[in-house]
mmCIF file of C-alpha atoms in Angstrom:
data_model
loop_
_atom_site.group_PDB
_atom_site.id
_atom_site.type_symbol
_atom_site.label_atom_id
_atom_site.label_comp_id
_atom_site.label_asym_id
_atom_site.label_seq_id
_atom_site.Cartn_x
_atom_site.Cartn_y
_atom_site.Cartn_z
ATOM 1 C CA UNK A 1 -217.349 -149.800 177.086
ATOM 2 C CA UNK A 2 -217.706 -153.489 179.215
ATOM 3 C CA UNK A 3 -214.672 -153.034 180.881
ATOM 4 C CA UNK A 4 -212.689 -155.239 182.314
ATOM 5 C CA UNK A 5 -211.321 -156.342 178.939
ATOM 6 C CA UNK A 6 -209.490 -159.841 179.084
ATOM 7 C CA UNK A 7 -206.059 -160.503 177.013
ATOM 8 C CA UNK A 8 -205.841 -164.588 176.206
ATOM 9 C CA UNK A 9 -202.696 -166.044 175.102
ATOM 10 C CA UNK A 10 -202.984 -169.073 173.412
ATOM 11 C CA UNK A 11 -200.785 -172.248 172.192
ATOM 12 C CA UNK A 12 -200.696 -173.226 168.708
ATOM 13 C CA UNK A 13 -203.789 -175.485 169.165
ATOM 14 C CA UNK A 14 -205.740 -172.658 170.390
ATOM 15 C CA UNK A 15 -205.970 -173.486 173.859
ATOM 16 C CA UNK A 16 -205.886 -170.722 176.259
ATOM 17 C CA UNK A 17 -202.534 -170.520 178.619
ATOM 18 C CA UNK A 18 -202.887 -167.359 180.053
ATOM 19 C CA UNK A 19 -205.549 -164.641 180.356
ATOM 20 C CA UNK A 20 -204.349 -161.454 181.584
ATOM 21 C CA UNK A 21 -207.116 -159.058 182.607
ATOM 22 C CA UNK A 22 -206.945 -155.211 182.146
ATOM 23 C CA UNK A 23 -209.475 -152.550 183.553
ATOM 24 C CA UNK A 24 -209.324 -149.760 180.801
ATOM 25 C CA UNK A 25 -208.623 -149.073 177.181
ATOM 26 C CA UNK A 26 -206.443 -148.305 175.371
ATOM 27 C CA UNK A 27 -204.419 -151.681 175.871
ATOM 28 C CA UNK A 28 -200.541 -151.447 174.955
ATOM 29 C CA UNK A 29 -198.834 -154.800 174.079
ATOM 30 C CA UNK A 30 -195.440 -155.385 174.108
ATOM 31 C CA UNK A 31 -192.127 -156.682 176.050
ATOM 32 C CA UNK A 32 -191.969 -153.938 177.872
ATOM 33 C CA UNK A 33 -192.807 -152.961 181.930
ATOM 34 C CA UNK A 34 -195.098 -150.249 180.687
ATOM 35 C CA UNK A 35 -197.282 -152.379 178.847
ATOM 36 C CA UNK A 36 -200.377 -153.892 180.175
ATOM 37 C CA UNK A 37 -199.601 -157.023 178.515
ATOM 38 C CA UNK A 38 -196.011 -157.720 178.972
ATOM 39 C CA UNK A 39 -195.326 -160.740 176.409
ATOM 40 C CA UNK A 40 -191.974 -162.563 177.315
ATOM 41 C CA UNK A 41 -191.110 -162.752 173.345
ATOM 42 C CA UNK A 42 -187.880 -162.126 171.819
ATOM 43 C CA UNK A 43 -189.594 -161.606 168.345
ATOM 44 C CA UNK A 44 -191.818 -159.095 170.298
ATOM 45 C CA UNK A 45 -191.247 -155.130 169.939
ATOM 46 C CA UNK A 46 -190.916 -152.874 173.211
ATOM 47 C CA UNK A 47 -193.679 -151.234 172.111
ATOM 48 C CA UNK A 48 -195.681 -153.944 169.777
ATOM 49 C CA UNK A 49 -199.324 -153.110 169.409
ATOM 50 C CA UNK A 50 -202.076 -151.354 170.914
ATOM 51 C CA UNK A 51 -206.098 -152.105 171.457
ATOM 52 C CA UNK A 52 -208.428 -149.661 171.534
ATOM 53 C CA UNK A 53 -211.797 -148.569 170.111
ATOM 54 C CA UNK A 54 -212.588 -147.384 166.837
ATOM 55 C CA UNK A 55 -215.801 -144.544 165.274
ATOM 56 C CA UNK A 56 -217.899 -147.382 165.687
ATOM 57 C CA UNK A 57 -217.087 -148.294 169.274
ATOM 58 C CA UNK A 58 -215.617 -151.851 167.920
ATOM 59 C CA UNK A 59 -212.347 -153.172 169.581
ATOM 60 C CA UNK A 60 -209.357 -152.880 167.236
ATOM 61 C CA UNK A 61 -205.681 -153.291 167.119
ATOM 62 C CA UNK A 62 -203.011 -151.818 165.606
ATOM 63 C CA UNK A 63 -199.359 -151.917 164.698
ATOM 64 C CA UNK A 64 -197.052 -149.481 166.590
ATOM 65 C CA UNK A 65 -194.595 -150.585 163.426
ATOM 66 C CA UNK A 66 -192.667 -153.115 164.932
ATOM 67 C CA UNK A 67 -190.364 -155.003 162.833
ATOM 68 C CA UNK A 68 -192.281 -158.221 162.695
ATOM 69 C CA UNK A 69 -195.700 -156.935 162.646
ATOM 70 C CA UNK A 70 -198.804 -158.244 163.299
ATOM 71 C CA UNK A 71 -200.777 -161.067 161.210
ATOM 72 C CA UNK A 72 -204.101 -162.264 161.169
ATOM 73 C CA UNK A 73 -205.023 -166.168 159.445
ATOM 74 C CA UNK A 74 -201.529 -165.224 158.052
ATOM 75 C CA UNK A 75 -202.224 -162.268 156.133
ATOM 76 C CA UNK A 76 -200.001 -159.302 157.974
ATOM 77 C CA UNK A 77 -202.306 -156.689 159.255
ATOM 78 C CA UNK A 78 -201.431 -152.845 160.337
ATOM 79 C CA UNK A 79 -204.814 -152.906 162.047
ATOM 80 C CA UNK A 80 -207.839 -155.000 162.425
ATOM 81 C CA UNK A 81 -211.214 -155.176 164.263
ATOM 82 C CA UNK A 82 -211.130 -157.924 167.001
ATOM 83 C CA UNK A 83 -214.661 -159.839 167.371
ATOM 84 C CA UNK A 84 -213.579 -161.762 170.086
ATOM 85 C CA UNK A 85 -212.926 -164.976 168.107
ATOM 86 C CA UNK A 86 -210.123 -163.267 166.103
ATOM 87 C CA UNK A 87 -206.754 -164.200 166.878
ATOM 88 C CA UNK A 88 -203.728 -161.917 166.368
ATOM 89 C CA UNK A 89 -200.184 -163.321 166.035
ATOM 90 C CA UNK A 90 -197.585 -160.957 167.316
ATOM 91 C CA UNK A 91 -194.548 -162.007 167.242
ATOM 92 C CA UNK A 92 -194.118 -166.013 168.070
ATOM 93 C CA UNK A 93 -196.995 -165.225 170.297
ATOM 94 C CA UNK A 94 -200.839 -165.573 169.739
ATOM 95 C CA UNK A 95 -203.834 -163.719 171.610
ATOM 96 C CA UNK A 96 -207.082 -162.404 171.051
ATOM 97 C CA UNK A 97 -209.186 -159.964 173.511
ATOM 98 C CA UNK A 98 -212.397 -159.915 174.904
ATOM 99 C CA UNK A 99 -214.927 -157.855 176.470
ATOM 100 C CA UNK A 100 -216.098 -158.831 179.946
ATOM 101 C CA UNK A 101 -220.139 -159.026 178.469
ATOM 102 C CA UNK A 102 -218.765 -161.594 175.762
ATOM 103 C CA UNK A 103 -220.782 -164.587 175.640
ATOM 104 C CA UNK A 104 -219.290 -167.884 175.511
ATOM 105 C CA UNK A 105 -221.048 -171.012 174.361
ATOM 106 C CA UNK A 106 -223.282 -173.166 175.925
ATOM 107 C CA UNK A 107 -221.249 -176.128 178.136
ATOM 108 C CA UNK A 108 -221.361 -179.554 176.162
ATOM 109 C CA UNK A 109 -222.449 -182.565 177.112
ATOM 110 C CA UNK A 110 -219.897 -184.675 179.789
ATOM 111 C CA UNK A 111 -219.082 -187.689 177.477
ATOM 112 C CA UNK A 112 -215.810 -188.481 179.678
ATOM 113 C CA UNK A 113 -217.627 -190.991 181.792
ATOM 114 C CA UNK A 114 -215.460 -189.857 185.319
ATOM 115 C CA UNK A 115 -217.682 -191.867 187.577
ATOM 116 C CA UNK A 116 -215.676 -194.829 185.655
ATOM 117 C CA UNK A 117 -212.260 -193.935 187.897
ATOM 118 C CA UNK A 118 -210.859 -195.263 190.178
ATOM 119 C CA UNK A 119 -210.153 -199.163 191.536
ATOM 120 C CA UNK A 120 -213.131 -200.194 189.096
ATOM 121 C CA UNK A 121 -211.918 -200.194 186.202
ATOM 122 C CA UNK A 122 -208.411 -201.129 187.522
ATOM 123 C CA UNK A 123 -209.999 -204.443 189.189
ATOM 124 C CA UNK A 124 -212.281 -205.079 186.481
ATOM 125 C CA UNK A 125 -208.749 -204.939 183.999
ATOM 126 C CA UNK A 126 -206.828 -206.826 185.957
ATOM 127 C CA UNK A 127 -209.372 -209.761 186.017
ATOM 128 C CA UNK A 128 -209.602 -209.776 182.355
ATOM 129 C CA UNK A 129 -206.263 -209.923 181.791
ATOM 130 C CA UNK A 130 -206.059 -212.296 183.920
ATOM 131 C CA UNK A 131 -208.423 -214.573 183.087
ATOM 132 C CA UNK A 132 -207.616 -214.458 179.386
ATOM 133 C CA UNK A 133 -203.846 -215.122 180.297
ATOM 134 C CA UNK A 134 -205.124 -218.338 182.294
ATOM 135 C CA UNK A 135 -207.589 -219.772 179.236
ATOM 136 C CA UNK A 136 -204.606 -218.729 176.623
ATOM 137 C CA UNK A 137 -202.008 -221.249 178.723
ATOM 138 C CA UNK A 138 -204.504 -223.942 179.446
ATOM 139 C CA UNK A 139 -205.445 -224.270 175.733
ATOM 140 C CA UNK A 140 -201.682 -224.028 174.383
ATOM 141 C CA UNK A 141 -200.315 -226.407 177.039
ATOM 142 C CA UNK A 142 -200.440 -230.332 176.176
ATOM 143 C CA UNK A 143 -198.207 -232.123 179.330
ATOM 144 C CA UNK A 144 -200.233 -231.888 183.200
ATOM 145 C CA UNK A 145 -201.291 -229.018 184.976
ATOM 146 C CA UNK A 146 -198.701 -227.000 186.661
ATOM 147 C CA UNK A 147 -200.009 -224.086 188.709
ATOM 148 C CA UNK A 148 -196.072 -222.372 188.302
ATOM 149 C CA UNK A 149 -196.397 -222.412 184.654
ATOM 150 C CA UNK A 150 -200.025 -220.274 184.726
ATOM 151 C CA UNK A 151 -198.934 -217.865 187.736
ATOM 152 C CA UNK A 152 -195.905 -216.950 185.338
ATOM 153 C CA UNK A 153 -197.376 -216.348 182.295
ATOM 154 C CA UNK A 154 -200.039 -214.191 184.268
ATOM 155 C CA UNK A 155 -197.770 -212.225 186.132
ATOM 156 C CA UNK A 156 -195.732 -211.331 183.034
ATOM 157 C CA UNK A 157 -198.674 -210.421 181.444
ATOM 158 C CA UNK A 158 -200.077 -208.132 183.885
ATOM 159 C CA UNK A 159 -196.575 -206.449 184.249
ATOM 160 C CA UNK A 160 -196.300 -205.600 180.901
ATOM 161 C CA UNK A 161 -199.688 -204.251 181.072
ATOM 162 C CA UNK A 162 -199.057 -202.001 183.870
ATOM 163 C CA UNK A 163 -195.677 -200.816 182.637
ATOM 164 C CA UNK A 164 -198.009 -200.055 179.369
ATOM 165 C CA UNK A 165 -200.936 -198.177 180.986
ATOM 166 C CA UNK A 166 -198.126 -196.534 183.525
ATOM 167 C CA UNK A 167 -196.506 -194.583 180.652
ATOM 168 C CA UNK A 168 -200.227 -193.414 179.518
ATOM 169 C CA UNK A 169 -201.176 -192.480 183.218
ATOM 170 C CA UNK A 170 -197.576 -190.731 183.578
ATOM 171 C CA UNK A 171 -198.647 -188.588 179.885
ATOM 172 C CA UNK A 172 -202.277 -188.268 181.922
ATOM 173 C CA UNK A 173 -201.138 -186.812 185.074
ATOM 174 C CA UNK A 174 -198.433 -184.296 182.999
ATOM 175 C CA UNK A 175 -201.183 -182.844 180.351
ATOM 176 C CA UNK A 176 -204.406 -183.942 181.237
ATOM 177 C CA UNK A 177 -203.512 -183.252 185.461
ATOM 178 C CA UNK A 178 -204.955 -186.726 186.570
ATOM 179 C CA UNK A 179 -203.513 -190.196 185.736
ATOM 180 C CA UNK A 180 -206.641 -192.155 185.080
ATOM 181 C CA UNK A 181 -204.441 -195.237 185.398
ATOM 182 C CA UNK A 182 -207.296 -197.902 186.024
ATOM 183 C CA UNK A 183 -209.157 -196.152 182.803
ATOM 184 C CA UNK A 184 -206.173 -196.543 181.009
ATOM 185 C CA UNK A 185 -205.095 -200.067 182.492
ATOM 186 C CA UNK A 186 -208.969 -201.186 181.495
ATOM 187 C CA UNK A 187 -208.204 -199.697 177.821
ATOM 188 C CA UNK A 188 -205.316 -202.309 177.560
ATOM 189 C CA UNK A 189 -207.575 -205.289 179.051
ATOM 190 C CA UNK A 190 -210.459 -204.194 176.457
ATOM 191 C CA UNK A 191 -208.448 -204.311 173.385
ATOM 192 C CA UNK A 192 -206.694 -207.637 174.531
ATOM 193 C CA UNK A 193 -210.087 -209.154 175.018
ATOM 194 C CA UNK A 194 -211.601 -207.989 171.846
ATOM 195 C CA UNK A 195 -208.456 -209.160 170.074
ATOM 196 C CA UNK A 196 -208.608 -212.550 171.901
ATOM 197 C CA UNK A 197 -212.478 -213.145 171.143
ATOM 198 C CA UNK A 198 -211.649 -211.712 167.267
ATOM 199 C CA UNK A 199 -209.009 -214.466 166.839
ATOM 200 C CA UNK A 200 -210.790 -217.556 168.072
ATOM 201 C CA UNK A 201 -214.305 -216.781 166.080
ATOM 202 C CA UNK A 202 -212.233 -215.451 162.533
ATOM 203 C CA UNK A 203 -210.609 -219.138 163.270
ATOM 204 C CA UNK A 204 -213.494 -221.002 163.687
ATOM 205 C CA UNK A 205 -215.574 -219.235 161.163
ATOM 206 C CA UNK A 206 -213.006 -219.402 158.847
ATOM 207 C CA UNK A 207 -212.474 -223.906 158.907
ATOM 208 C CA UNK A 208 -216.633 -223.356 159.251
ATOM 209 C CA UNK A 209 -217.351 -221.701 155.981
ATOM 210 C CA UNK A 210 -213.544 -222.272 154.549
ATOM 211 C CA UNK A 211 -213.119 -218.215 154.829
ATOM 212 C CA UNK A 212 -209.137 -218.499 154.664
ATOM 213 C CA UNK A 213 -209.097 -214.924 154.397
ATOM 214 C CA UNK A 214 -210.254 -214.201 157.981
ATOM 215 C CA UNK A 215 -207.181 -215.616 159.554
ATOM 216 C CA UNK A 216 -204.756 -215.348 156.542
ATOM 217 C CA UNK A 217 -205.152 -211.265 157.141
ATOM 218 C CA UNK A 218 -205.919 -211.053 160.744
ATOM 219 C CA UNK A 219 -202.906 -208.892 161.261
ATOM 220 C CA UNK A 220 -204.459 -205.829 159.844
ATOM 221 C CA UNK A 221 -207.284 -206.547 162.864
ATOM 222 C CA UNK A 222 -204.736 -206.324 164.818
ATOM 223 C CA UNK A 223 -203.016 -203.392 164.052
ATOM 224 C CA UNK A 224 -206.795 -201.653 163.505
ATOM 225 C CA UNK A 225 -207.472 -202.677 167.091
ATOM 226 C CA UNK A 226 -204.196 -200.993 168.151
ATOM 227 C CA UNK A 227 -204.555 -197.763 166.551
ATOM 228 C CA UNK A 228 -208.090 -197.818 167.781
ATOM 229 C CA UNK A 229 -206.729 -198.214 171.721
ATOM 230 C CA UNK A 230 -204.322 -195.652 171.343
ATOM 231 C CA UNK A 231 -206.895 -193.356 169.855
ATOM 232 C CA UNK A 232 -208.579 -194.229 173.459
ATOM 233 C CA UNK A 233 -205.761 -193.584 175.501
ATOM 234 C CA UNK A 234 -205.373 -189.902 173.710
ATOM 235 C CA UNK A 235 -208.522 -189.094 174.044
ATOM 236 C CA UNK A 236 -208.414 -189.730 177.900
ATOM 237 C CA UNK A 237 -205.505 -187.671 178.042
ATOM 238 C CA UNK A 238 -207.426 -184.820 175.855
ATOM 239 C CA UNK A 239 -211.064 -184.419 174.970
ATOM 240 C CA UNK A 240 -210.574 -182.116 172.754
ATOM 241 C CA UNK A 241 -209.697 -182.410 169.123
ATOM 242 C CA UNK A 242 -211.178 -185.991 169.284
ATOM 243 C CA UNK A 243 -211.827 -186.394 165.904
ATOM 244 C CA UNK A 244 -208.440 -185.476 164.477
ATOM 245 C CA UNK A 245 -206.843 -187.883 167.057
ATOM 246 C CA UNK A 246 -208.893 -190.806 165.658
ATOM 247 C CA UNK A 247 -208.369 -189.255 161.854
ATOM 248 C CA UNK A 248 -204.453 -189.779 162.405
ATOM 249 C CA UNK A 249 -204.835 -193.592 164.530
ATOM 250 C CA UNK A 250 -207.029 -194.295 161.487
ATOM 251 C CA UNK A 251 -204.217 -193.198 159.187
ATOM 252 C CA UNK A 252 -201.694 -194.688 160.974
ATOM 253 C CA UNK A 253 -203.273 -197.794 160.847
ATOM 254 C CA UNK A 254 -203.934 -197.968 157.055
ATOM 255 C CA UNK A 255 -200.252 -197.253 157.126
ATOM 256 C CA UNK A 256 -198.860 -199.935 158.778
ATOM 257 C CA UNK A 257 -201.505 -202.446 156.895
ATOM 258 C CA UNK A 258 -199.817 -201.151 153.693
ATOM 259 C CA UNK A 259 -196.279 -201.902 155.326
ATOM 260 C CA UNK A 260 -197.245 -205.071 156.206
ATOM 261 C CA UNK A 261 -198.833 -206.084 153.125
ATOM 262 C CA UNK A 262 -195.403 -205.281 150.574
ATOM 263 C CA UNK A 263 -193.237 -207.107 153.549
ATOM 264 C CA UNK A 264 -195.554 -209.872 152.904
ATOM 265 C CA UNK A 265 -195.404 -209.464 149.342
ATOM 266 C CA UNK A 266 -191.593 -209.158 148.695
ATOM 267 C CA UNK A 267 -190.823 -211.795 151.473
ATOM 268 C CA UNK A 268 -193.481 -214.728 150.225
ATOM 269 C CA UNK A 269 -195.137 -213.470 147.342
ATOM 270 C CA UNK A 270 -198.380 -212.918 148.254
ATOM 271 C CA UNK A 271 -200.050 -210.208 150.430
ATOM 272 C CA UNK A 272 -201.170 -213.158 153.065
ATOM 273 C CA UNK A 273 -200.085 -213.349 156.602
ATOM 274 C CA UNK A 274 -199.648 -217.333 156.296
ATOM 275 C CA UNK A 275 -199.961 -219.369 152.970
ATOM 276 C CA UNK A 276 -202.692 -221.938 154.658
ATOM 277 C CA UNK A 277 -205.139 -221.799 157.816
ATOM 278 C CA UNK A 278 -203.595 -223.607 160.602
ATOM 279 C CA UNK A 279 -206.122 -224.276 163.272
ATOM 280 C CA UNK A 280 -207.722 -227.591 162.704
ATOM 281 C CA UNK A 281 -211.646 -227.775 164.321
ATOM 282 C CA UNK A 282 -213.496 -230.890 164.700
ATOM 283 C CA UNK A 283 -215.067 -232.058 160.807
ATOM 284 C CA UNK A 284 -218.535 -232.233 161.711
ATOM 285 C CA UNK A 285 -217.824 -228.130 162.573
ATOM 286 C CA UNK A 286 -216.964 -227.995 158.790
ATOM 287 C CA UNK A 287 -220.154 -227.199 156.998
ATOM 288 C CA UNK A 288 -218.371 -225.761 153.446
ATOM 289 C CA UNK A 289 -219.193 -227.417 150.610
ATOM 290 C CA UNK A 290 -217.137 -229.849 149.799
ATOM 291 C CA UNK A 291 -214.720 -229.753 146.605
ATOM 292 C CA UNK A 292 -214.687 -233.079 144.354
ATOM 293 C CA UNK A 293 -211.471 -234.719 143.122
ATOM 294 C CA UNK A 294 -211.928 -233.527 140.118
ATOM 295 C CA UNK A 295 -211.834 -229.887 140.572
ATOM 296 C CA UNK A 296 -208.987 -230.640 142.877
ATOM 297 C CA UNK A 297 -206.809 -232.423 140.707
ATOM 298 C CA UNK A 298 -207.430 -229.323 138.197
ATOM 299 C CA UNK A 299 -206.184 -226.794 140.914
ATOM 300 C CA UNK A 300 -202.934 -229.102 141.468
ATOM 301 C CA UNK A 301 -202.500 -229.398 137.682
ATOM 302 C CA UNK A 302 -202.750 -225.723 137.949
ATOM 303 C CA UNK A 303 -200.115 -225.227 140.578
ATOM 304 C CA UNK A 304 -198.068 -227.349 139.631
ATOM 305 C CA UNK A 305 -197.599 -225.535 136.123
ATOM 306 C CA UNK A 306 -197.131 -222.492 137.843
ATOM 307 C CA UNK A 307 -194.455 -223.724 139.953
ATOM 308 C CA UNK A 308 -192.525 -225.114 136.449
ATOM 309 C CA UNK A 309 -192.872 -221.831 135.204
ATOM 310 C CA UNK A 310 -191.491 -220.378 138.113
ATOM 311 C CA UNK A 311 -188.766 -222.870 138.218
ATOM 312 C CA UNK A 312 -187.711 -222.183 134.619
ATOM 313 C CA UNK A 313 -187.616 -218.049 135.220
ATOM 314 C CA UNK A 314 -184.900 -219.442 138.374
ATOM 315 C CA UNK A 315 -182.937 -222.203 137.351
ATOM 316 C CA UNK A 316 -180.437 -222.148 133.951
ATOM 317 C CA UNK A 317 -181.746 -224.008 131.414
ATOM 318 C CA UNK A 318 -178.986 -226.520 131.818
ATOM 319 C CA UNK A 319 -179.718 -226.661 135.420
ATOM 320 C CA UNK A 320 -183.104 -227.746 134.397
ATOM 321 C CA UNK A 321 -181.903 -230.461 132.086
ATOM 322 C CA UNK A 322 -180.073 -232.417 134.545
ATOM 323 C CA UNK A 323 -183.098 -232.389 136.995
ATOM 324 C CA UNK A 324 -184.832 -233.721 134.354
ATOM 325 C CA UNK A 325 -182.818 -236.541 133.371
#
């Protein structure tokens, strides 16, 4: 028989909430006090199902014919054999049952990294922030240094990132029981350093090889970068279901590329984040080959025909007349 036999309730994602343990079959289910497994469910009969063994010593369970019955991989079910991986639904509630010999699979491999905890990775994001907050002033300011300026825009900096990886500790600490703040706060300093490195070398490769398109679409980098962080800050928070969490930050992301793209579109006409590349590099760093004046007199004669036409689909014809007299 194997007894004990072991009742699990689970959530909706499977996950095990409660496992009730019972010594003997037959096990009744149901909302009532003389049940082994009382289930606090108003859609739940008195008297709701029953487990027990069948000719071929198998575990089964069966319908006492409640009102809602009893499904299975939503089919509804008057009885069924239980294998130990079958889940019932009763009700609102799901459970499955167990023998006490049932063997459970092998552990997997530790991929959370939890000697990475603690005040390390908290120090070691702080100083990137940090640091990348100082560089970002210095190379956007133009009058002296001022030492008020750069203690400023650091400490608004790190204060946003700490409100940030507070809310993700705060989610840590309510379903994943430990905050992990420093993991979470180094998350934040990762992304903004990939982010910051990803923006100076698609600008400099871009005047380099005249690549307009790395900076002209580096918002979808961005946003790819930010789904990806979140993705990390989830999957702190749970290790399970890992690859559905990146599945729907991937999504996301495609999602708000696509937004950003028809904004662009209906706002300037093109899909591009800026019409032209605005950082300006030393010309000895430009190494493209060089266009002649003839082929760029044919591109303006080109634009500027496209422009007319564009004019003449805007402007009244008599509009245009005057402009051109």
């Amino acid at each position: 028989m194997s007894a004990p036999f072991f009742v699990e309730l689970l959530n909706r994602n499977g996950e095990v909430e409660q496992r009730v343990r019972v010594e003997q079959l037959p096990i009744r289910i149901g909302r009532s006090y003389e049940n082994e497994v009382i289930l606090d469910d108003e859609h739940v009969a008195a008297r709701h199902a029953i487990v027990e063994e069948n000719a071929d010593g198998n575990l089964q369970i069966r319908d006492l014919d409640s009102r809602n019955g009893m499904s299975s991989q939503g089919r509804r079910q008057s009885q069924l054999e239980l294998t130990g991986y079958t889940v019932v639904r009763l009700g609102q509630s799901h459970l499955r049952v167990r023998r006490s010999n049932f063997e459970v699979e092998p552990e997997t491999v530790d991929t959370s990294n939890y000697q990475w905890e603690g005040w390390r990775p908290a120090l070691a994001g702080v100083a990137i922030i940090s640091t990348l907050t100082w560089v970002s002033t210095w190379l956007s300011q133009t009058d002296g240094f001022n030492l008020l300026v750069y203690l400023q825009a650091v400490i608004s900096v790190l204060l946003a990132a700490l409100l940030w990886s507070g809310i993700w500790a705060a989610a840590n600490r309510l379903f994943g029981r430990n905050p992990r703040f420093g993991r979470h706060l180094f998350i934040v300093a990762s992304a903004m350093l990939f982010l910051q490195a990803w923006n100076a070398l698609a600008s400099f490769l871009g005047f380099m090889f005249s690549w307009e398109w790395f900076t002209r679409y580096g918002s979808h980098i961005d946003i790819l970068v930010l789904a990806i962080a979140i993705y990390m800050h989830l999957s702190t928070i749970k290790r399970r279901y890992t690859r559905g969490l990146l599945m729907t930050s991937l999504f996301c992301s495609a999602l708000g590329s696509g937004l950003i793209l028809m904004t662009h579109q209906k706002n300037t006409g093109t899909f591009a984040d800026e019409l032209y590349m605005g950082d300006i590099f030393a010309p000895g760093l430009h190494i493209a080959h060089d266009e002649d004046v003839d082929h760029f007199a044919q591109a303006a004669d080109k634009l500027k025909s496209q422009v007319d036409k564009d004019r003449t689909k805007i402007l009244p014809p008599g509009e245009m007349q005057i402009e051109e007299d």
